[in-house]
Every structure is written in C-alpha cells, then in structure tokens.
Short mmCIF file of C-alpha atoms in Angstrom, two decimals:
data_model
loop_
_atom_site.label_atom_id
_atom_site.label_comp_id
_atom_site.label_asym_id
_atom_site.label_seq_id
_atom_site.Cartn_x
_atom_site.Cartn_y
_atom_site.Cartn_z
CA UNK A 12 168.48 121.70 96.60
CA UNK A 13 169.27 125.17 95.28
CA UNK A 14 168.57 124.01 91.77
CA UNK A 15 165.03 122.97 92.67
CA UNK A 16 164.27 126.30 94.37
CA UNK A 17 165.63 128.29 91.42
CA UNK A 18 163.77 126.24 88.80
CA UNK A 19 160.33 125.72 90.33
CA UNK A 20 158.67 127.35 87.37
CA UNK A 21 160.40 125.03 84.90
CA UNK A 22 159.54 121.92 86.95
CA UNK A 23 155.86 122.89 87.26
CA UNK A 24 155.62 123.73 83.52
CA UNK A 25 157.26 120.47 82.41
CA UNK A 26 155.16 118.42 84.87
CA UNK A 27 151.92 119.83 83.47
CA UNK A 28 153.18 119.31 79.91
CA UNK A 29 154.13 115.74 80.77
CA UNK A 30 150.71 115.09 82.33
CA UNK A 31 148.93 116.50 79.33
CA UNK A 32 150.94 114.36 76.94
CA UNK A 33 150.17 111.21 79.04
CA UNK A 34 146.37 111.42 79.06
CA UNK A 35 145.59 111.03 75.34
CA UNK A 36 147.61 107.86 74.66
CA UNK A 37 146.15 106.19 77.76
CA UNK A 38 142.54 107.04 76.79
CA UNK A 39 142.99 106.22 73.10
CA UNK A 40 144.83 102.99 73.88
CA UNK A 41 141.99 101.82 76.15
CA UNK A 42 139.28 102.70 73.64
CA UNK A 43 141.05 100.98 70.72
CA UNK A 44 142.12 97.92 72.75
CA UNK A 45 138.58 97.03 74.05
CA UNK A 46 137.11 95.98 70.68
CA UNK A 47 140.46 94.39 69.70
CA UNK A 48 140.58 92.47 72.97
CA UNK A 49 137.00 91.30 72.46
CA UNK A 50 137.90 90.03 68.94
CA UNK A 51 141.01 88.35 70.32
CA UNK A 52 138.88 86.62 72.94
CA UNK A 53 135.92 85.71 70.71
CA UNK A 54 137.46 84.05 67.63
CA UNK A 55 140.38 81.70 67.48
CA UNK A 56 141.62 83.11 64.15
CA UNK A 57 141.58 86.73 65.22
CA UNK A 58 143.12 85.74 68.54
CA UNK A 59 146.16 84.24 66.89
CA UNK A 60 146.63 87.17 64.53
CA UNK A 61 145.92 89.97 67.01
CA UNK A 62 148.01 88.64 69.88
CA UNK A 63 150.95 88.01 67.55
CA UNK A 64 150.69 91.50 66.05
CA UNK A 65 150.51 93.25 69.42
CA UNK A 66 153.40 91.25 70.84
CA UNK A 67 155.55 92.14 67.84
CA UNK A 68 154.56 95.82 68.19
CA UNK A 69 155.44 95.73 71.83
CA UNK A 70 158.88 94.31 70.92
CA UNK A 71 159.86 97.48 68.95
CA UNK A 72 162.16 99.63 71.13
CA UNK A 73 160.65 103.06 71.92
CA UNK A 74 163.33 105.19 70.29
CA UNK A 75 163.18 103.10 67.08
CA UNK A 76 159.42 103.46 66.94
CA UNK A 77 159.60 107.23 67.35
CA UNK A 78 161.89 107.33 64.31
CA UNK A 79 160.09 104.66 62.30
CA UNK A 80 156.59 106.20 62.50
CA UNK A 81 157.35 109.53 60.80
CA UNK A 82 159.10 107.54 58.09
CA UNK A 83 155.94 105.49 57.44
CA UNK A 84 153.18 108.04 58.06
CA UNK A 85 155.02 111.17 57.02
CA UNK A 86 154.38 113.58 59.91
CA UNK A 87 157.28 115.46 61.43
CA UNK A 88 159.67 113.71 63.80
CA UNK A 89 159.51 116.47 66.41
CA UNK A 90 155.76 116.65 67.07
CA UNK A 91 153.41 115.73 69.86
CA UNK A 92 151.46 113.69 67.25
CA UNK A 93 154.50 111.45 66.79
CA UNK A 94 154.78 110.77 70.50
CA UNK A 95 151.01 110.33 70.97
CA UNK A 96 150.75 107.82 68.12
CA UNK A 97 153.81 105.84 69.32
CA UNK A 98 152.59 105.68 72.91
CA UNK A 99 149.06 104.78 71.76
CA UNK A 100 150.55 101.84 69.93
CA UNK A 101 152.30 100.64 73.10
CA UNK A 102 149.11 101.18 75.09
CA UNK A 103 147.09 99.13 72.58
CA UNK A 104 149.79 96.43 72.57
CA UNK A 105 149.61 96.10 76.38
CA UNK A 106 145.90 96.60 76.77
CA UNK A 107 144.64 94.20 74.05
CA UNK A 108 146.04 91.23 75.89
CA UNK A 109 144.55 92.45 79.19
CA UNK A 110 141.18 92.97 77.49
CA UNK A 111 141.24 89.47 75.97
CA UNK A 112 142.12 88.06 79.38
CA UNK A 113 139.36 90.16 80.95
CA UNK A 114 136.67 88.90 78.62
CA UNK A 115 137.91 85.32 79.06
CA UNK A 116 137.62 85.78 82.84
CA UNK A 117 133.85 86.38 82.58
CA UNK A 118 132.15 83.23 83.75
CA UNK A 119 130.58 81.33 80.86
CA UNK A 120 127.61 80.46 83.07
CA UNK A 121 126.94 84.13 83.73
CA UNK A 122 127.12 84.84 80.01
CA UNK A 123 124.55 82.09 79.34
CA UNK A 124 122.30 83.37 82.09
CA UNK A 125 122.37 86.79 80.50
CA UNK A 126 121.46 85.23 77.14
CA UNK A 127 118.63 83.32 78.81
CA UNK A 128 117.34 86.59 80.29
CA UNK A 129 117.08 88.02 76.77
CA UNK A 130 120.35 89.90 76.46
CA UNK A 131 122.10 89.68 73.15
CA UNK A 132 124.84 91.28 71.15
CA UNK A 133 125.85 94.78 72.22
CA UNK A 134 123.37 94.88 75.10
CA UNK A 135 124.92 91.85 76.70
CA UNK A 136 128.38 93.27 76.09
CA UNK A 137 127.72 96.58 77.82
CA UNK A 138 125.42 95.31 80.58
CA UNK A 139 127.20 92.06 81.47
CA UNK A 140 130.57 91.31 79.88
CA UNK A 141 132.20 94.72 80.02
CA UNK A 142 131.43 95.38 83.73
CA UNK A 143 132.38 91.86 84.78
CA UNK A 144 135.67 92.13 82.85
CA UNK A 145 136.15 95.45 84.65
CA UNK A 146 138.64 94.46 87.36
CA UNK A 147 141.01 92.81 84.86
CA UNK A 148 140.59 95.73 82.45
CA UNK A 149 141.42 98.12 85.28
CA UNK A 150 144.51 96.17 86.24
CA UNK A 151 145.66 96.35 82.59
CA UNK A 152 144.86 100.06 82.31
CA UNK A 153 146.91 100.80 85.43
CA UNK A 154 149.94 99.15 83.85
CA UNK A 155 149.30 101.12 80.62
CA UNK A 156 149.05 104.40 82.55
CA UNK A 157 152.25 103.91 84.49
CA UNK A 158 154.29 102.71 81.53
CA UNK A 159 152.99 105.55 79.32
CA UNK A 160 154.00 108.20 81.85
CA UNK A 161 157.47 106.70 82.03
CA UNK A 162 157.89 106.30 78.25
CA UNK A 163 157.05 109.90 77.47
CA UNK A 164 160.48 110.88 78.71
CA UNK A 165 162.09 109.09 75.77
CA UNK A 166 160.56 111.68 73.42
CA UNK A 167 163.12 114.24 74.57
CA UNK A 168 165.84 112.34 72.70
CA UNK A 169 164.24 113.28 69.39
CA UNK A 170 163.34 116.73 70.67
CA UNK A 171 159.82 116.39 72.11
CA UNK A 172 159.68 118.29 75.40
CA UNK A 173 158.59 116.65 78.66
CA UNK A 174 160.07 115.93 82.06
CA UNK A 175 162.68 113.99 80.07
CA UNK A 176 164.33 117.36 79.45
CA UNK A 177 165.48 117.34 83.08
CA UNK A 178 167.36 114.11 82.40
CA UNK A 179 169.20 115.19 79.28
CA UNK A 180 169.90 118.70 80.59
CA UNK A 181 170.95 117.33 84.01
CA UNK A 182 173.25 114.76 82.42
CA UNK A 183 174.92 117.34 80.18
CA UNK A 184 175.47 119.81 83.00
CA UNK A 185 176.10 117.20 85.68
CA UNK A 186 173.33 118.52 87.93
CA UNK A 187 172.34 115.48 89.95
CA UNK A 188 169.43 117.24 91.66
CA UNK A 189 167.89 117.95 88.28
CA UNK A 190 167.95 114.31 87.19
CA UNK A 191 166.62 113.21 90.54
CA UNK A 192 163.82 115.80 90.37
CA UNK A 193 162.85 114.42 86.95
CA UNK A 194 162.68 110.88 88.26
CA UNK A 195 160.66 111.85 91.33
CA UNK A 196 158.19 113.92 89.32
CA UNK A 197 157.67 111.14 86.73
CA UNK A 198 157.02 108.58 89.49
CA UNK A 199 154.71 111.09 91.22
CA UNK A 200 152.61 111.59 88.07
CA UNK A 201 152.50 107.82 87.58
CA UNK A 202 151.36 107.30 91.20
CA UNK A 203 148.69 109.99 91.00
CA UNK A 204 147.26 108.60 87.78
CA UNK A 205 147.37 105.09 89.24
CA UNK A 206 145.50 106.14 92.43
CA UNK A 207 143.01 108.05 90.25
CA UNK A 208 142.31 104.94 88.18
CA UNK A 209 141.82 102.84 91.32
CA UNK A 210 139.40 105.47 92.61
CA UNK A 211 137.46 105.54 89.34
CA UNK A 212 137.37 101.77 89.49
CA UNK A 213 135.90 101.82 93.02
CA UNK A 214 133.22 104.31 91.99
CA UNK A 215 132.27 102.46 88.82
CA UNK A 216 132.57 98.92 90.20
CA UNK A 217 131.29 99.09 93.76
CA UNK A 218 131.10 95.28 93.95
CA UNK A 219 134.89 94.98 93.82
CA UNK A 220 135.53 97.10 96.91
CA UNK A 221 136.25 94.03 99.01
CA UNK A 222 138.26 92.26 96.39
CA UNK A 223 140.73 94.86 95.12
CA UNK A 224 143.71 92.88 96.22
CA UNK A 225 142.83 90.09 93.81
CA UNK A 226 142.69 92.49 90.88
CA UNK A 227 146.00 94.03 91.93
CA UNK A 228 147.69 90.66 91.86
CA UNK A 229 146.96 90.23 88.16
CA UNK A 230 149.22 93.19 87.49
CA UNK A 231 152.33 91.18 88.26
CA UNK A 232 151.89 88.99 85.21
CA UNK A 233 151.54 91.64 82.51
CA UNK A 234 154.73 92.34 80.51
CA UNK A 235 156.73 95.29 81.67
CA UNK A 236 157.33 98.32 79.51
CA UNK A 237 160.54 99.15 77.67
CA UNK B 29 161.86 107.83 49.87
CA UNK B 30 163.09 107.64 53.43
CA UNK B 31 163.24 103.90 53.43
CA UNK B 32 165.22 103.66 50.19
CA UNK B 33 167.76 106.10 51.71
CA UNK B 34 167.91 104.05 54.91
CA UNK B 35 168.63 100.86 53.04
CA UNK B 36 171.14 102.65 50.80
CA UNK B 37 172.97 103.80 53.92
CA UNK B 38 172.74 100.37 55.57
CA UNK B 39 174.44 98.69 52.59
CA UNK B 40 177.02 101.43 52.06
CA UNK B 41 180.57 101.26 53.54
CA UNK B 42 179.54 104.00 56.01
CA UNK B 43 177.49 101.40 57.92
CA UNK B 44 180.50 99.04 58.34
CA UNK B 45 180.34 99.56 62.15
CA UNK B 46 176.83 98.12 62.47
CA UNK B 47 177.80 94.45 62.99
CA UNK B 48 180.12 95.46 65.83
CA UNK B 49 177.32 97.57 67.32
CA UNK B 50 174.95 94.60 67.15
CA UNK B 51 177.44 92.48 69.05
CA UNK B 52 177.90 95.33 71.61
CA UNK B 53 174.18 95.67 72.03
CA UNK B 54 173.74 91.93 72.54
CA UNK B 55 176.64 91.93 75.05
CA UNK B 56 175.06 94.74 77.07
CA UNK B 57 171.78 92.85 77.05
CA UNK B 58 173.25 89.55 78.16
CA UNK B 59 175.37 91.10 80.91
CA UNK B 60 172.40 93.01 82.30
CA UNK B 61 170.23 89.90 82.13
CA UNK B 62 172.89 87.79 83.83
CA UNK B 63 173.48 90.18 86.71
CA UNK B 64 169.75 90.85 87.27
CA UNK B 65 169.03 87.14 87.18
CA UNK B 66 171.65 86.44 89.79
CA UNK B 67 169.88 88.91 92.12
CA UNK B 68 166.24 88.41 91.16
CA UNK B 69 165.83 84.70 90.71
CA UNK B 70 166.88 83.68 94.27
CA UNK B 71 164.59 86.39 95.73
CA UNK B 72 161.72 85.38 93.47
CA UNK B 73 162.14 81.74 94.38
CA UNK B 74 162.33 82.54 98.06
CA UNK B 75 159.06 84.55 97.87
CA UNK B 76 157.39 81.91 95.72
CA UNK B 77 158.49 79.03 97.93
CA UNK B 78 157.77 80.54 101.32
CA UNK B 79 154.91 82.83 100.26
CA UNK B 80 156.48 85.57 102.43
CA UNK B 81 156.88 89.16 101.22
CA UNK B 82 154.42 88.64 98.39
CA UNK B 83 152.68 91.97 98.79
CA UNK B 84 155.96 93.80 98.82
CA UNK B 85 156.96 92.14 95.55
CA UNK B 86 153.63 93.02 93.92
CA UNK B 87 153.78 96.59 95.16
CA UNK B 88 157.37 97.02 94.01
CA UNK B 89 156.55 95.78 90.56
CA UNK B 90 154.13 98.64 90.06
CA UNK B 91 156.57 101.20 91.39
CA UNK B 92 159.47 99.96 89.30
CA UNK B 93 157.42 100.30 86.18
CA UNK B 94 156.99 104.00 86.80
CA UNK B 95 160.75 104.61 86.93
CA UNK B 96 161.69 106.35 83.68
CA UNK B 97 164.48 104.38 82.06
CA UNK B 98 165.97 107.53 80.53
CA UNK B 99 166.39 109.09 83.93
CA UNK B 100 168.24 106.13 85.33
CA UNK B 101 170.80 105.84 82.57
CA UNK B 102 173.46 103.79 84.19
CA UNK B 103 174.15 100.13 84.22
CA UNK B 104 172.22 100.27 87.51
CA UNK B 105 169.19 101.41 85.52
CA UNK B 106 169.25 98.30 83.37
CA UNK B 107 169.36 96.26 86.54
CA UNK B 108 166.53 98.04 88.32
CA UNK B 109 164.14 97.76 85.43
CA UNK B 110 164.87 94.17 84.50
CA UNK B 111 165.13 92.77 87.98
CA UNK B 112 161.42 93.22 88.52
CA UNK B 113 160.41 91.33 85.42
CA UNK B 114 162.66 88.39 86.28
CA UNK B 115 161.55 88.42 89.88
CA UNK B 116 157.93 88.38 88.80
CA UNK B 117 158.69 85.46 86.47
CA UNK B 118 160.46 83.45 89.15
CA UNK B 119 157.79 84.19 91.75
CA UNK B 120 154.71 83.64 89.55
CA UNK B 121 156.29 80.47 88.17
CA UNK B 122 156.25 78.89 91.64
CA UNK B 123 152.91 80.50 92.42
CA UNK B 124 151.25 78.91 89.38
CA UNK B 125 152.00 75.38 90.51
CA UNK B 126 149.07 73.39 91.83
CA UNK B 127 149.40 73.35 95.61
CA UNK B 128 148.40 69.65 95.62
CA UNK B 129 151.51 68.79 93.62
CA UNK B 130 153.74 70.42 96.25
CA UNK B 131 151.77 68.85 99.10
CA UNK B 132 152.17 65.45 97.35
CA UNK B 133 155.95 66.02 97.09
CA UNK B 134 156.06 66.87 100.81
CA UNK B 135 154.00 63.78 101.65
CA UNK B 136 156.56 61.70 99.74
CA UNK B 137 159.11 62.80 102.25
CA UNK B 138 161.00 65.30 100.11
CA UNK B 139 162.85 68.00 101.99
CA UNK B 140 162.02 71.66 101.28
CA UNK B 141 165.25 71.94 99.23
CA UNK B 142 164.30 68.89 97.16
CA UNK B 143 160.82 70.27 96.57
CA UNK B 144 162.28 73.50 95.33
CA UNK B 145 164.85 71.85 93.09
CA UNK B 146 162.96 68.88 91.76
CA UNK B 147 159.35 70.07 91.72
CA UNK B 148 158.98 73.81 91.86
CA UNK B 149 161.90 74.99 89.67
CA UNK B 150 161.16 72.62 86.77
CA UNK B 151 157.42 73.31 86.81
CA UNK B 152 157.92 77.05 87.13
CA UNK B 153 160.61 77.22 84.43
CA UNK B 154 158.37 78.30 81.52
CA UNK B 155 157.13 81.33 83.47
CA UNK B 156 160.66 82.21 84.57
CA UNK B 157 161.76 82.15 80.92
CA UNK B 158 158.71 84.34 80.17
CA UNK B 159 159.99 86.81 82.74
CA UNK B 160 163.47 86.71 81.22
CA UNK B 161 161.87 87.37 77.88
CA UNK B 162 160.12 90.51 79.13
CA UNK B 163 163.32 91.62 80.78
CA UNK B 164 165.32 91.06 77.61
CA UNK B 165 162.93 93.25 75.62
CA UNK B 166 163.26 95.93 78.20
CA UNK B 167 167.04 95.85 78.23
CA UNK B 168 167.31 96.03 74.47
CA UNK B 169 165.18 99.18 74.53
CA UNK B 170 166.95 100.66 77.54
CA UNK B 171 170.41 99.89 76.25
CA UNK B 172 169.50 102.08 73.25
CA UNK B 173 168.77 104.99 75.56
CA UNK B 174 171.93 104.29 77.54
CA UNK B 175 173.83 105.26 74.42
CA UNK B 176 173.01 108.85 75.39
CA UNK B 177 175.94 108.57 77.75
CA UNK B 178 178.09 105.75 76.43
CA UNK B 179 177.38 106.09 72.67
CA UNK B 180 177.80 102.30 72.55
CA UNK B 181 175.50 99.78 70.98
CA UNK B 182 172.91 100.52 68.34
CA UNK B 183 171.64 103.61 70.14
CA UNK B 184 174.88 105.41 69.34
CA UNK B 185 174.44 106.03 65.60
CA UNK B 186 170.76 106.94 66.14
CA UNK B 187 171.41 109.55 68.79
CA UNK B 188 174.44 110.90 66.90
CA UNK B 189 172.31 111.29 63.75
CA UNK B 190 169.41 113.15 65.31
CA UNK B 191 171.05 116.59 65.59
CA UNK B 192 172.32 116.28 62.03
CA UNK B 193 168.92 115.28 60.70
CA UNK B 194 170.45 112.20 59.00
CA UNK B 195 167.19 110.30 58.61
CA UNK B 196 168.86 107.56 56.59
CA UNK B 197 171.14 106.68 59.52
CA UNK B 198 168.40 107.00 62.13
CA UNK B 199 165.97 104.89 60.20
CA UNK B 200 168.47 102.32 59.00
CA UNK B 201 169.86 101.72 62.48
CA UNK B 202 166.36 101.68 63.96
CA UNK B 203 165.37 98.94 61.49
CA UNK B 204 168.38 96.85 62.57
CA UNK B 205 167.45 97.46 66.18
CA UNK B 206 163.87 96.45 65.63
CA UNK B 207 164.98 93.24 63.88
CA UNK B 208 167.39 92.49 66.73
CA UNK B 209 164.59 92.91 69.29
CA UNK B 210 162.18 90.72 67.33
CA UNK B 211 164.83 88.03 66.82
CA UNK B 212 165.74 88.03 70.53
CA UNK B 213 162.07 87.78 71.44
CA UNK B 214 161.64 84.84 69.06
CA UNK B 215 164.60 83.02 70.69
CA UNK B 216 163.04 83.42 74.09
CA UNK B 217 159.61 82.35 72.78
CA UNK B 218 161.34 79.15 71.62
CA UNK B 219 163.06 78.73 74.96
CA UNK B 220 159.73 79.14 76.69
CA UNK B 221 158.47 76.12 74.77
CA UNK B 222 161.59 74.06 75.39
CA UNK B 223 161.42 74.89 79.12
CA UNK B 224 158.18 72.95 79.59
CA UNK B 225 159.14 69.78 81.51
CA UNK B 226 158.80 66.56 79.55
CA UNK B 227 156.11 65.12 81.79
CA UNK B 228 153.95 68.19 81.49
CA UNK B 229 154.48 68.32 77.75
CA UNK B 230 153.43 64.67 77.39
CA UNK B 231 150.32 65.27 79.45
CA UNK B 232 149.37 68.13 77.20
CA UNK B 233 149.89 66.22 73.96
CA UNK B 234 146.52 65.47 72.44
CA UNK B 235 144.78 67.82 74.77
CA UNK B 236 144.45 71.50 73.76
CA UNK B 237 147.76 73.23 74.37
CA UNK B 238 147.59 75.44 77.41
CA UNK B 239 148.77 78.98 77.56
CA UNK B 240 152.09 79.34 79.28
CA UNK B 241 151.49 82.81 80.55
CA UNK B 242 149.19 82.93 83.54
CA UNK B 243 145.61 83.89 83.02
CA UNK B 244 143.78 85.87 85.64
CA UNK B 245 142.11 83.36 87.91
CA UNK B 246 138.52 83.51 88.96
CA UNK B 247 139.54 85.44 92.03
CA UNK B 248 140.36 88.27 89.67
CA UNK B 249 136.79 88.53 88.43
CA UNK B 250 133.90 90.27 90.03
CA UNK B 251 131.96 87.05 90.47
CA UNK B 252 134.79 85.27 92.27
CA UNK B 253 134.85 85.03 96.03
CA UNK B 254 136.15 88.17 97.72
CA UNK B 255 138.56 86.14 99.88
CA UNK B 256 142.10 86.29 98.67
#
C-alpha cells in the first residue's frame, strides 16, 4: 500500500501515457478495417485473400512483430511509431473480420429496398449498410479497444514506456503492489474505454437500446488477443 | 541488411540452441493448453448444455481480455488467458447446434448424458477446436513474454539480445517464433476441418461449404427482433 501512496505521480503519469498510446491504434484500426471488411464481404476473391492475410498477421506474436517491423520499415525500435503501427496491424486484423461479418449481417432485403428507393454506391453504404452493420462493428471495436490497451504493455520489453513499466520494474524489485497496480490500471483503462464505446454506440444507434445484449453476445466468438 | 544478418546468425553455430528452444516453447504451449482445457472444457460444456451462467461467461470473456499478459507472468497467467478462449469454444460449440436436433435426440429417449456425449460434443467439436486454436496462438505469444522471468523458450534469446542491441539475434529468433506460430495455427486449422463429424461433412458435400466459425445471427443486427 505504501508503494502506491509514494508513487501516485508515476502511476498517474504512466496511466495517461498508456491511454494516449491506446487511442490512435484503435481509431486507425477501425478506419482502415471498414473498407477492407467491406471488400472482404463483397467479393469472393478479396474475401479469401483478405481474411487469410489478416489471420496470418494476427498469428504473429506481439514481441516478434515489434522487432520485425523496424527491420522491414526502418524506423527505430524504441519509438511510439513502432508500437502504434504494430498495434494498428492487430486492430486491423481483428476488425476486418468483424466488419465483414457486420456487412454480411445486413439483411439482403433491406439492401434491395434501399436500392429500390434510389440509393446506390456510397450513399447506400453510409445511409443504410454502415448504420445497420453498426452493432456488429461496435462489438468488434470493443474487442479491439480492450486488446489494444492490454497489448501496449508489451512495448516496455523493447523499451517503450507505458503501464508495462510497473510490471518489469515490479518484477525486478519484487514489489508485488507495483505489479498489481499495473494490472488494475490496465484493466481500468480497458473498462473505461469499453463503457465509452458502448455509450457512443447508444447515442449513435438509438434503435439498438433495447437489443444491446444481442450485440454483446457476438463478442464471445471473436478471437482473443495474444 | 538486417535480414541478412539475422539469417547469418540463424545458420551460424551461435544459434545451435534454437531447436531446443523450439521444443521448449512447444512444450510450454501444450502444457498450458492441456491444463486450461481440463478446467475450461467441462465448464464450457456445462454452460452450453444447461444454458446456465451464460451471462457470467460472456462478461468474464471481456474482462479476461483486458488482463495484460505481461503483468501476469506466471504459469497461472497462461492459464487465465487461454481458459477463456477454450471456454468460449466449448460453450459456443454447443450453443451453435440447432435446438431441434437436441430436442429430437431427447424425443428419441436419450438421457442428458447421452445427448451431451453423442450429439452435442461431436457437433460442437469444430468450434471447440477453433477455441483451442485461439488459445494456442495466445499461449505462443504469452510464453514469449514469460521468458522475462524464466528465460526459457524462444523469448529468452530475444529478451537477452535487446539490451545488447543484437538485432541479428532478435530478428532471427523472432522469425523462427513467427514461423512456429503460423505452423501451429495451420495444424489447428487442419484439425478444425477434421473435427467436422462425418454426417455433417457428407451433408455439406456438393452444397457450398459453410463457415465453421459462428457468424453473428440476425439477432445481432439492428433489424432483428429485440428479444434475446
């Protein structure tokens, strides 16, 4: 307990840093995965290719990816860019499948009705398909958010600061309270982001307010993060 | 020429320990999978068969995902993170079965135990293997981090090389690790196919092959009925 009282400043600082590092990969992952997911849903050829590529990307262990990327792209190993790119890749890998599932879950009859009403192309996408895929997209995004927050801690092993520092430092100095604080803060950030996403979902998709449990259930079937 | 250096290191005598490390890594993975399965599969089947405790299972799966694997570096950590994937596989495997099939089995006079063993487990097997596949991926990654304490497995050389800036060792070992993960995933993908019961496979022949992983049902869409 003493440790927490004496290190409040460090905990707050690392928590804010952790939160800041989490946001960009989640947002970028979502924005990149939507068009990819649409492509994966729309054409059989792209579906096969895209879903294979994302599942292989998802297979790559996090520490290996953090080391592999600087080798390929050439930016420094110890940089926020490295962590952001790696976590965006995981976010895209998770989210593309969700997005493809989301667009597939839009009722074909509704799509045809929209076409009959004169919607086409992008207009139909933004006015009909995207909102109706919303609950499944949200379920996917929640998984992405939580797994991103948890994966950021891995960065500390190559020297990128985050709440993960509390784990390595606590393990080296055998301060159990420090490790536990790290775990609790990471879970807390994940929970806050998750609640926030649910709230945004309720505001943007008022028609789902009665059916949120159904959307939540989809979450169970999405692969877990590693 | 980072990659050339990495390969040069991999094929040099310095990397002689790598095969042993691969075996170690695989051993960690299989032990963790075995122990988690022994805990998670019975619970998952119980939830799937009785339908009780479903909300708890769904809620826990979200919470477990948030747990940072690095913070939980113990063998326990491997178990916590994998258990959920396996439990979800066991549970959703039973959940995906057409209720009419189970009702039909009951109408034939099968006992609950017979229904579970002869109907639900075989039909839910592909999804269970899918859960094991996710869990395996997770363990391979987590076992790498666990090397921070044990220095065993493929994580050892990577973590030992980071302070010394030995990119050749880091990258070379990482490549081996990535190949190991992809190979393991491929084995489980194959098992997922083999796990489809013969009757179901026959039925599907000729028809378009169905996806093994569950799709969101209509209840997951906005236009579906709000009753759950």
